[in-house]
Phi, psi and omega in degrees: 000314184223147182241147172234019179258172168299164176067031195271345191288324194220151175262019175259166185284339189268018180300324190282328173287354182247016194244002190289133164050062165249149180258121170263130184309138197105345164217155184253008166261138186303122183196176183258191177253019202282341178220051169304141167296331184250159178280135174239139185245118179243134179242117191260155191288344174283323179302313190287335191267331180278342192248027175069017178274113176287351175206169191276353173274340178293303171301332168296319196265356181296181186297318195304315184279312179272006172070004189100358176283154197272146182238157185278124182217198188278028166260352193243047180279339193251027169226168183274110182254147161304128179086005175068182180288147198091321166300142182254128184222160165231149181224128171272164182044025174080005190271357184092151178293352175274354176257001178254131186247145187244146189221144161231117209030071190057003174252149176310130160263135187275173184285161169213168177127181197237150195066198193275338195268031167286119199200359180223176187284142161270122173297342198283347180284348211278153175279073179308327177279333180291346196277130187260307183206176184221121189257155183220107176268096176279065187208141171302134174210054177289339179266358175269309193253339189134171207279336175286353182272050179290305176260003177144182192230136157244097202250123180247126185265116179272175191281131192264145180030061179280139200213138173109196182202119178237122179262143180217126164253139177225136170224134183233132183242119166301147181230007166230032184228041168059025179072016165277163174080009189276153167226166182220147177223143186233120184214168182205130178236116183228156172209156179215156169222153172251179169303304194237000174213169191222159170188143179208170196187171183205146167220124176227152178243127174229136175225130161238142211256146171302138170247124186239160180316336172307320197275354175227141182302323177279007176243003185286321184233080168304117166244174181303316186061036158300135171302156170067019175071026174283004170315157169275127193252117188294135173284347191273325207239335177083352181248176178316140165300138163278131179043072170294166173237112182232161186298334172261335195259176170207041169298302173290180157226138178294120159236152171078035180207178187237163173226135185228170151311159174310115188235148173289158164174193178279136183272124181298160168314115185099341174268168178231164174074184201235001191235111195228151168242357162238144189217159153231158200286143167197095195294344172303338212261106182262340190245159170072209168294120186269141179086015179232129158253136198285132174241005188203131168152145174071226186253036177291136169296129177298344170303353177290322191287167182273134190229356192230132162233159184296323173310326170300350184261006169268005171296144180283125161275315171235105188286154188273175178204148165221122189240119168252133173227143193230134184218147171204155182207145181214164177208153178213131181273122172289329182062034172214181168054048177076041194048050174302148178233111164282144177221155175208160174230150181214124173233128183233130180206136176243115172255115178254116178221170191204168185209125174259129170239201182222131198236125166277152162247119158256108188253123177265113166276113195296156181278132177089023175289145187280342188291340193271132190286158173292346167274011163236022176286350181277341189289128161266090189281303184195178179291168189297133183265014193090353187265334204248026175046037174099354207260156174297153173287114174285304188212136186261134162257137168254092177260134178285097188280322185117199195270147177243161179223140179250170164188145172234143181240110183239110172262140192228139181219135189233123179233119181241125165224133192209167181219132186223150189185185169285147176260193195283346173262140186314152163063000173264156179232143174248145173240120168228137183205162158229151185228143179231127186216146204217112177255135154226130189231144170247122176251114201241140156215150183277130183224149165282137165265139193277332191277339169288325186287322172305323192265335187269350172265356181256091190243175176230164171287154183263353178089352183243033182075002169249211181219150165219161176302127194296327180248052176293330177302313178277347178230074171310123182104346182303134169242132179305135176284150179298142169303160179279095182236183185287319164317329179282307190297314187283359169080029170268110202238135177298134175311302191290339165282316177307312176302327182277326179259346180248119174225162185286130169241133182232134168247168180233130185238134176235145183215109183249130192228127170253134192238143155230110186236143174210150192193129187239142165228150178169191169270127173299284177207192182241131174254168184298320195266021176138180175276139185269116181274140184230152174221146178201136182200182179214138190211145178238140181226153175224125180221141188222145182224140170218116188230126176234097174301161171305151194284340176285332177286321180297322186274356173084016179280359173291111187280127183046038193213170190279147185254160173217156180255164166287127169279101187223121175186171172210170184198157197211141177238141164247132167227146180230143187210159170197171196208123183224146188229120182235122169289095183274339172211166173200137172061017174269146183300134182063021172222070185294322175214145170214101196229135185246127179245129167234157173201147174216164182208137177253111167264128162236120182262137175297328173278322196248005180088210194228162180191164180235132187235160182209155172214150177224122170245137185226140166225126183237134166239108190280313175239165175309133173089353183220109179254119164269145174219158172193154171212149173216140178213182179237145171239153179217104184229126175296150169299140180312178171286327181276343177291314173298301210232021175310127198271154192305130170234136171251121173235186196222090190271180179286163179307325179297358180270334170310121180293330171293346187292115181065044193286339176284009176286158170309145165081004183280141177301140181298319173306327176282315177305319182275328179303305193284331173300313159314332184274350179092025184262158189271171193281344182246044185290135163228119175286149190238350178246150177292156191272132188271113178254134174242125194231128176215150180298161193249003175318317187277354194249003180079044181282128175257154182297150183259131180240141183207147169246147190225119175246139174227135161237120187218167185233131162249125169259116168229080182302133166302111187248172174292135196297324184298338191275347176097185184245151181214134168217151191214134184225149169217129181231124184258130175224148174234134177231129176227107177255133180255135183054053173282146182275128176185174175240148189269324199114145168285311175303324173309310184291324167292345179289304191281352173280307176263014167254017169283153179307124177325321175288342175262012200253103170214169188283339185247035181230121171065222185298315188314332170314329186263009188234135174236155162231135189274122186317306184298311182233022173068009170283143186277130174235141173243134181246094187256064185270191184253140192219176168260114173289140175311293189236155186196104171241142176223120168240152177169179188239168164238123178240133175216144194230121182220127169223131181236143170211163177264127188231108172075230180273008185217210190228131170254129190236123182237136174212132179244145175219133165233133173245138181229136176257132172259335184198129172231080208225146187201156159210153187285315191233155179294334178270004181276161183275171189274119180272128171266114166283352193295135167092348163294162182304134171090341190235064195282167191274317190247131154225153179214172162216136178220151179206157179220126167250155180224133185221120170225140173047246186257018197241144171211115174261137171232147164223143186202148190237140168246143182224129170244115173314160160292167196210152180198139181240028173298321188274335163320304177275005181050054171245155183260114185297350182269341176241355187284136167297346173266127168289101202237031183229149167225153190267200178282139172238133188245131183231111197255131179234140185222159173194170187216120173238130177246142186234122160250189182289103183081008180212150173221142161229135175222137183231147178181205190211120171265155193039048185317316199258026169064063179277111186270150184310144178281163172248126192237160170303151170301156147098005182237285187264158175289143187232154161245100200076224190264007200243155171285140171287105173215118184313332178296338195252155187248118175270004190261342198078181176315121183218137177263174181204167174191128186237141176236133173231138183220122187250149185241000000 
C-alpha cells in the first residue's frame, strides 16, 4: 500500500520517466522523488481500493500510515475529543493532529468540527473519488510548510487532466456483526478539456451504519476481567457479572435502586449484614424495609446493586455517519502574463453524524415530599444536592433512564483561486493564490435541564389523587415528577414528564480561515554538478473560531453534565520563506551524488510574536545503489485557537475515578496507600461525589508557543541485480522529535493516577501532577484542573524500515512490500523538574508495528494478500504493578489482521472484491479500571471492531 523508497508514486517500471519536475511533498522545488532528503510514503488510489478502504479517512488512519499510534475515529463518539464527536483526524509519530499538517494539492485544509476544541483538519471532508494519491511526509517541515508541520505532512493529490465520466460504487459488509456497521460509497467523477481550458469534478455519497455494543460478542458482556478469579460472580448466575460496578472499575452504573440513610432490613442475595443505605425493590420482603432488599452498606460488594439493563447494549460502538461531498477544479490559459493559467478549486462537504449513549438519572426526592411513600418517609439520605431548594434529600432514586442521542450536522466550504505561469526570469515560474474556508457545525445533545427538574420535584396535590407543580403559575407547562414507585425506580417514566425535563440542547461552532500565498521558483545559478534551484514565497493566514454552546450548557443548567462557555478568538500570521537545493557533486569518485537542501521561514504571529525556523537536508550517494540521507530542522508552533481560547468547561466524571476508593483492598499500589492515608481517608473510603474536571484555554494563564527540533537520518539501498533477479529496494530511517513547551492536556484519569501513585515523598499540593488536583476537606470531592499547559518536554524517537521487491514471474509481475515502524522512545514530562516518563510499549503505544503484502498482476487480473501487525503491549511497569501478583490484566498479545482481494480490469470497467480481517481477529482484552475500554478491549484505533468484512468495488468509465 505505501512505500518510502524510490519509485513510490507508481507501481509501473516506467514511473521515473513520468516524474520529471513534479512537486512531491517535503519540498517546494520541482524535482522527482528519486533521492529526496526526507522519507516520503505514498498511498496510491489503486492500493487503497485493493485493501478495501471505503474512504480516504480509513486509508489514512490505517496502521501502515500511522505506525500504530492511536487516532480519533468513530469509536470515540462517547468521549470528549478535539473536533467533537464524528470528526476523524490524523496525527503522525504519536504527536497528535495539531502537529500534523494536512494539504489538498499542496494547500492547507483548514480545521473543521464541533464544540470549542476545533483545531485540526477533519478527514471526512476529503473528496475520495477525485483523489489520485496521498503523499505522507514523516519528517518535520515547519520551515517549508508552516508551524503546524511538526511531526509531518499529509498531502492529498487529486487526479490531474481527468477526462470522461466514471461511476464508482463500493460496499463493505461486516459478516460477524448482525449485518450492522456496514458502509457504502457512490460517486460520479467527470472531466473535460479544451485548447485553453480544463475542468473536472466529482460528487459522492458515503454512508456508514451504526455498530452497537449488542452487535459484537466482546462488547455484549463487559466484565471486570481481573486475574486470579477476582471478578465479581453474580450470585444469581454463578458467572462473572456483566457490566459490574466495583471499587476499582467503572463498567456499569448504579440503576434500579434507591439511596437512603442506613436502615435495618433484609439483605439481598450476595449482600451481607442487616444495615443498608442502598436498596432495590423486592415485593417479597415483608419485614425491615418492606418491599425492598438491602444491596449496599458497610463492607458489602457494590456489585450486588443492579448495574446493567438491556438498553445499555444499544450504545454506539462505531457511530453512524452520512457524508455528501462535491469537488470541482478548473483552469483557463490566458496566453498572457507568462502563459499564465487562472485556476480554481471548490470543495463542499456535509457530514451528518450521531451517537447513541446510555444515561443514569439520579433523582432526589426531598424529605417530606408527597412523592415519597410512607414507608420511606423517615429517611434522610444527605443534604440538598441542588434539586430540592435547600431541603434535605430523603431518598435518591438511581434510575436506569435509557438511551440518549447526540448529533452533529457540519458543513464545510473551501474556495481557492489562483494564477500561475512563467516568471520574468527564464525558467522561473510563479504561483499565487487566495483561499477561504468555512466550517459550520450544529451539535445537539439530549440533556436533563436542572431548573425543570427542580420545579417538577416541588409538588402539591392536584386534588384528584395526583400531583402538580407547586409553582405552576410561574412555570406554565411544568409537569410534576412521578411518585417514587417500583416502576419509577425501574425506569418506567411518564412520557409527558420526560418530554418536559429531557430536552435537546444545541450549540453552533464556526471556524474560518483565509490564506493569501505567493511563491516563485527556478534556477539560481549553475555549479559543475548542476543547477542550484530556489523557491521563495510569502504567506498570510488569518483564522477565527466562534463556538457558542447552547444556553443551558453555558449557564450550567444541564444536570450532571458538563458546562461549556463560549470559545471565541482569532489569530493571524505573516510568513516569508525560502528553499534552496544545491547539487555539490555528481558522478565524482565516491560521490555519485551529493546534494544539499536548505529552507528557512520567518514567522510573525499576532498572538505570540515572531521566530525563525530552518531545515537542512543532505543526500549522499557514494556509489550507485547506495544513498544516505538526513535532515535537521526546527519548528515554532503557536498554540491553536482552541488551545488559547477554549471557554472554561466544567464537567463531572464518575466517583469511581477517585483513586483512593477502597485503597485498603489487597494488591493496591503501596504508593497509593501511603498517599491516600496521608490525606486522612479511611482505608474503606468510598467517594459518593462526582469528580469535577475543569478545562480552560491557556491564553490567560500564560500559555507559550512551543518549539521543537526534528532530525532524520536514513539509508536507501537499491542494488543493481541481474535482470532475471528482479528489483530490490530497502530503506531504514531513524528520527528524533523533541518538543519543548509542548501544548497539551493530560486527561483527568491520567492526572489522578500519576498524582496518587507518585512517590510519597513527592506527594504534595505543589509537586508533579498533584499540582492539578484539589480535594475538598469537607466532603472529599476531587477537582481536577485539566487545562492546556506547556509540557516541559515531549519526545518521540524511532526507526522506519521498508523493503520492496518486484520480479517478473510467469505471465505477470509479483510485488512484495514490507514496512515496519519501531518506536525507541515516547516520553514526556509535565513540569521541568519532573522525570521523563517513557510510554513506549504500553497499551495504545506499541513499540513495533508492521505491514506486509504480496500481489501478483497479469493481463487483466491482480491478486493481493496483506497482513497488518501490532506487537503485544503491557503497562505493568508504568503503573508499578508486579505482573506476578497484580489483579489487573494489563498485557495484550500480538495482533494480526489479514486482508485479501482480487481485481479484474476490462475495457472501461474494473471490479475489486475481497475480505478485510479474513480470520476474524478480535481485539484482545484487558482489565477494567485502568484504561478506557470498548467492551472488554482497549479503546485503540489499531484494533478492528467490525470483524470479518467483505467488500466489493465497481468502477465504470464512459
